[in-house]
Amino acid sequence: MSDPVYKKIEIIGTSTVSVEDAIANGVAAVVTGGEGKADWFEVQEVRGHIANGKPSQYQVVLKVGVHIA
Amino acid sequence: MSDPVYKKIEIIGTSTVSVEDAIANGVAAVVTGGEGKADWFEVQEVRGHIANGKPSQYQVVLKVGVHIA
Amino acid sequence: MSDPVYKKIEIIGTSTVSVEDAIANGVAAVVTGGEGKADWFEVQEVRGHIANGKPSQYQVVLKVGVHIA
Amino acid sequence: MSDPVYKKIEIIGTSTVSVEDAIANGVAAVVTGGEGKADWFEVQEVRGHIANGKPSQYQVVLKVGVHIA
Amino acid sequence: MSDPVYKKIEIIGTSTVSVEDAIANGVAAVVTGGEGKADWFEVQEVRGHIANGKPSQYQVVLKVGVHIA
Amino acid sequence: MSDPVYKKIEIIGTSTVSVEDAIANGVAAVVTGGEGKADWFEVQEVRGHIANGKPSQYQVVLKVGVHIA
Amino acid sequence: MSDPVYKKIEIIGTSTVSVEDAIANGVAAVVTGGEGKADWFEVQEVRGHIANGKPSQYQVVLKVGVHIA
Amino acid sequence: MSDPVYKKIEIIGTSTVSVEDAIANGVAAVVTGGEGKADWFEVQEVRGHIANGKPSQYQVVLKVGVHIA
Amino acid sequence: MSDPVYKKIEIIGTSTVSVEDAIANGVAAVVTGGEGKADWFEVQEVRGHIANGKPSQYQVVLKVGVHIA
Amino acid sequence: MSDPVYKKIEIIGTSTVSVEDAIANGVAAVVTGGEGKADWFEVQEVRGHIANGKPSQYQVVLKVGVHIA
Amino acid sequence: MSDPVYKKIEIIGTSTVSVEDAIANGVAAVVTGGEGKADWFEVQEVRGHIANGKPSQYQVVLKVGVHIA
Amino acid sequence: MSDPVYKKIEIIGTSTVSVEDAIANGVAAVVTGGEGKADWFEVQEVRGHIANGKPSQYQVVLKVGVHIA
């Protein structure tokens, strides 16, 4: 079988800085996990914590596509 | 009844600067409204106005979770 | 018929910098396309490519509302 | 903070006459409630009661956008 | 078992006149079908045909709730 | 290739009168645009403006199906 | 205007016991809030915390319908 | 044709006791209806009435799969 | 009432051969059931069983539109 | 601006043969339309006509992504 | 990177007793699997088998959030 | 605990031949991965690449259910 196969892993990256930084943190954790080559991401949901009346943490739910075969 | 209860308030924060700033503005208005302790937010939708061919205002529809009991 | 009519065009703006920059690039392409006055945008989806274990391109699927009549 | 903030209120207007009349009744109740300036509405759902084999009441679930800051 | 049970029947009422008339036609057909007492309706979708550049038929997809036990 | 092909165009018709009138205005603009024979419409969303505490404009988001091949 | 109008309030009831108990706690808080006569509820989402490898709290997101006019 | 065919019937079971009991009541009504062998159920929605500030009836919208061929 | 009315029946056709064959089997069962003239189908979901590491049965959930009045 | 921009065009390909053939027919019409380089497709919906108790035409609603800048 | 990262695992817990028991069984399997500290669950779907005209097994599709970094 | 537990794995099978072949390739990769006995699949999305104006690769996003306990 030479047709490529991919897996989607659902991850939540967080950051106190920005949505983009939370995405990068989530992607980095998948890469570290070593399940295959991470090729793309899809944002599912953006949410976060509030502290002292301000957003204190961005939480980005992602699906990360990895090449497995 | 000692089990906590939360309410979700649907708010639209806006900003001419960034998505994150629009979130912060929406959260701040809920805090000012005084309906309870704001604990978390969930982004529902990101949209905005266009002026002179450029995005001129980000509008972020949020649900803000407040602790009411 | 004097009631305004609008059209929604589905576009994918990309950027190596940020979500906001990808939105601006998508909006600019609609303006260049000349199908009418671009009035607003609605984000449908945020996704992107990963290279070397990091997000390397943000892809923002937008609907852009243009005034056509 | 000079960026405007809006709140969405979920309301169900009813009418024995038409969908448009049910929308107007729901909007009027928000205006009466005095939570801010009502700017727009979004229909979420149209449903109703049946009596004697005929629709006897239209129920329109709306979100009404009010300007709060 | 004395708890009531209902069934939802999915029907498409049509009309050349209005959305409300299409709803009434769909409800009437369920009543004629005799599957139980029709209690409420829920609009699922509004669509229609175009002829000579104008809407020529409204088609309203409904779920009709009938009391069966 | 003799199998028919259709395109869907997303349009927003508006009216100060009724939902049905807003649909007709949106359909008319597609017909005027001349992209092919308009065959059917699908309502995506009904919304509108509020002025003086009353609905002042219906905005109906439609997909219009046109026969292109 | 004699047609009834309802409001939906989004609430999260919690319980360490069961889904039904979380619903009851959320409904009770709306009743206590005094925004109108609570008539019905709609479950939006069931989720919860895990502690020591077991569900330790059910969180039920509800919309509660109250009669306001 | 020896491939099995199934039908889904949409039913609302109710109970004053619990969600599980409402499911059982809905399933029982389908079995009594005799449209085929009931094989599985899928919960679509959980809602209910409120009386005296408490949930007084659970209403569970189900799809019940029956083997028809 | 001369406006046509249609009913949608939800059916699951299965096949060991292909998605198209499963659709045909589901449609055939509706025709055999005799509830009216079957006019169109809409695929809701494609799923199936796996045996010996291979798809062994396609299950296609369909809505079949029948002309009833 | 060197970041690529794409447009999505919504098309309905049809075929009397198979789902795959309907996709190919829809894609071919976009290519013929000349709006840019067609890069990918996304199936939105599969439906069709029934004649003589059998599927007689597959209709596949597609979004086709074209590279426009 | 000190920002926490979470993974969501999709699991189906089953029980012959109740929805709550099926949730607990699904959560327990994730804990046993050892992929990280299980923090929360989200119910995606409730379904089940029917035997002898009664629900014989509850199947609860869950996403379980685990702390992985 | 003798109640069965299943896990859903999200996979993208691809094929240059057909949708059914892409499903089989995705299922085969899960089986090879050895995470448990693969029991069923659910199609989430069908998409693909276009080359030379024709579909050149089908990509089928699947959830594969595996028996893990």
CSV table of C-alpha atoms in Angstrom, one decimal, chain B residues 22-57:
chain,number,residue,atom,x,y,z
B,22,ALA,CA,-11.5,42.1,21.3
B,23,ILE,CA,-11.8,39.2,23.7
B,24,ALA,CA,-10.4,41.3,26.5
B,25,ASN,CA,-12.8,44.1,25.8
B,26,GLY,CA,-15.8,41.7,25.9
B,27,VAL,CA,-14.6,40.1,29.2
B,28,ALA,CA,-14.1,43.5,30.8
B,29,ALA,CA,-17.7,44.5,30.0
B,30,VAL,CA,-19.0,41.4,31.7
B,31,VAL,CA,-16.8,42.1,34.8
B,32,THR,CA,-18.1,45.7,34.9
B,33,GLY,CA,-21.7,44.4,34.6
B,34,GLY,CA,-21.3,42.7,38.0
B,35,GLU,CA,-23.3,39.5,37.4
B,36,GLY,CA,-20.9,37.3,39.2
B,37,LYS,CA,-17.2,36.2,39.1
B,38,ALA,CA,-16.1,35.8,35.5
B,39,ASP,CA,-14.2,32.5,35.3
B,40,TRP,CA,-13.7,31.5,31.6
B,41,PHE,CA,-14.6,32.5,28.1
B,42,GLU,CA,-15.5,30.5,24.9
B,43,VAL,CA,-15.1,32.1,21.5
B,44,GLN,CA,-18.2,31.5,19.4
B,45,GLU,CA,-17.4,33.4,16.2
B,46,VAL,CA,-14.9,35.9,14.8
B,47,ARG,CA,-16.0,38.5,12.3
B,48,GLY,CA,-15.5,42.2,11.6
B,49,HIS,CA,-15.9,45.3,9.5
B,50,ILE,CA,-14.0,46.2,6.4
B,51,ALA,CA,-13.1,49.8,5.5
B,52,ASN,CA,-10.9,51.0,2.7
B,53,GLY,CA,-10.3,47.4,1.7
B,54,LYS,CA,-8.9,46.4,5.1
B,55,PRO,CA,-10.2,44.8,8.3
B,56,SER,CA,-11.1,47.8,10.4
B,57,GLN,CA,-12.8,46.2,13.4
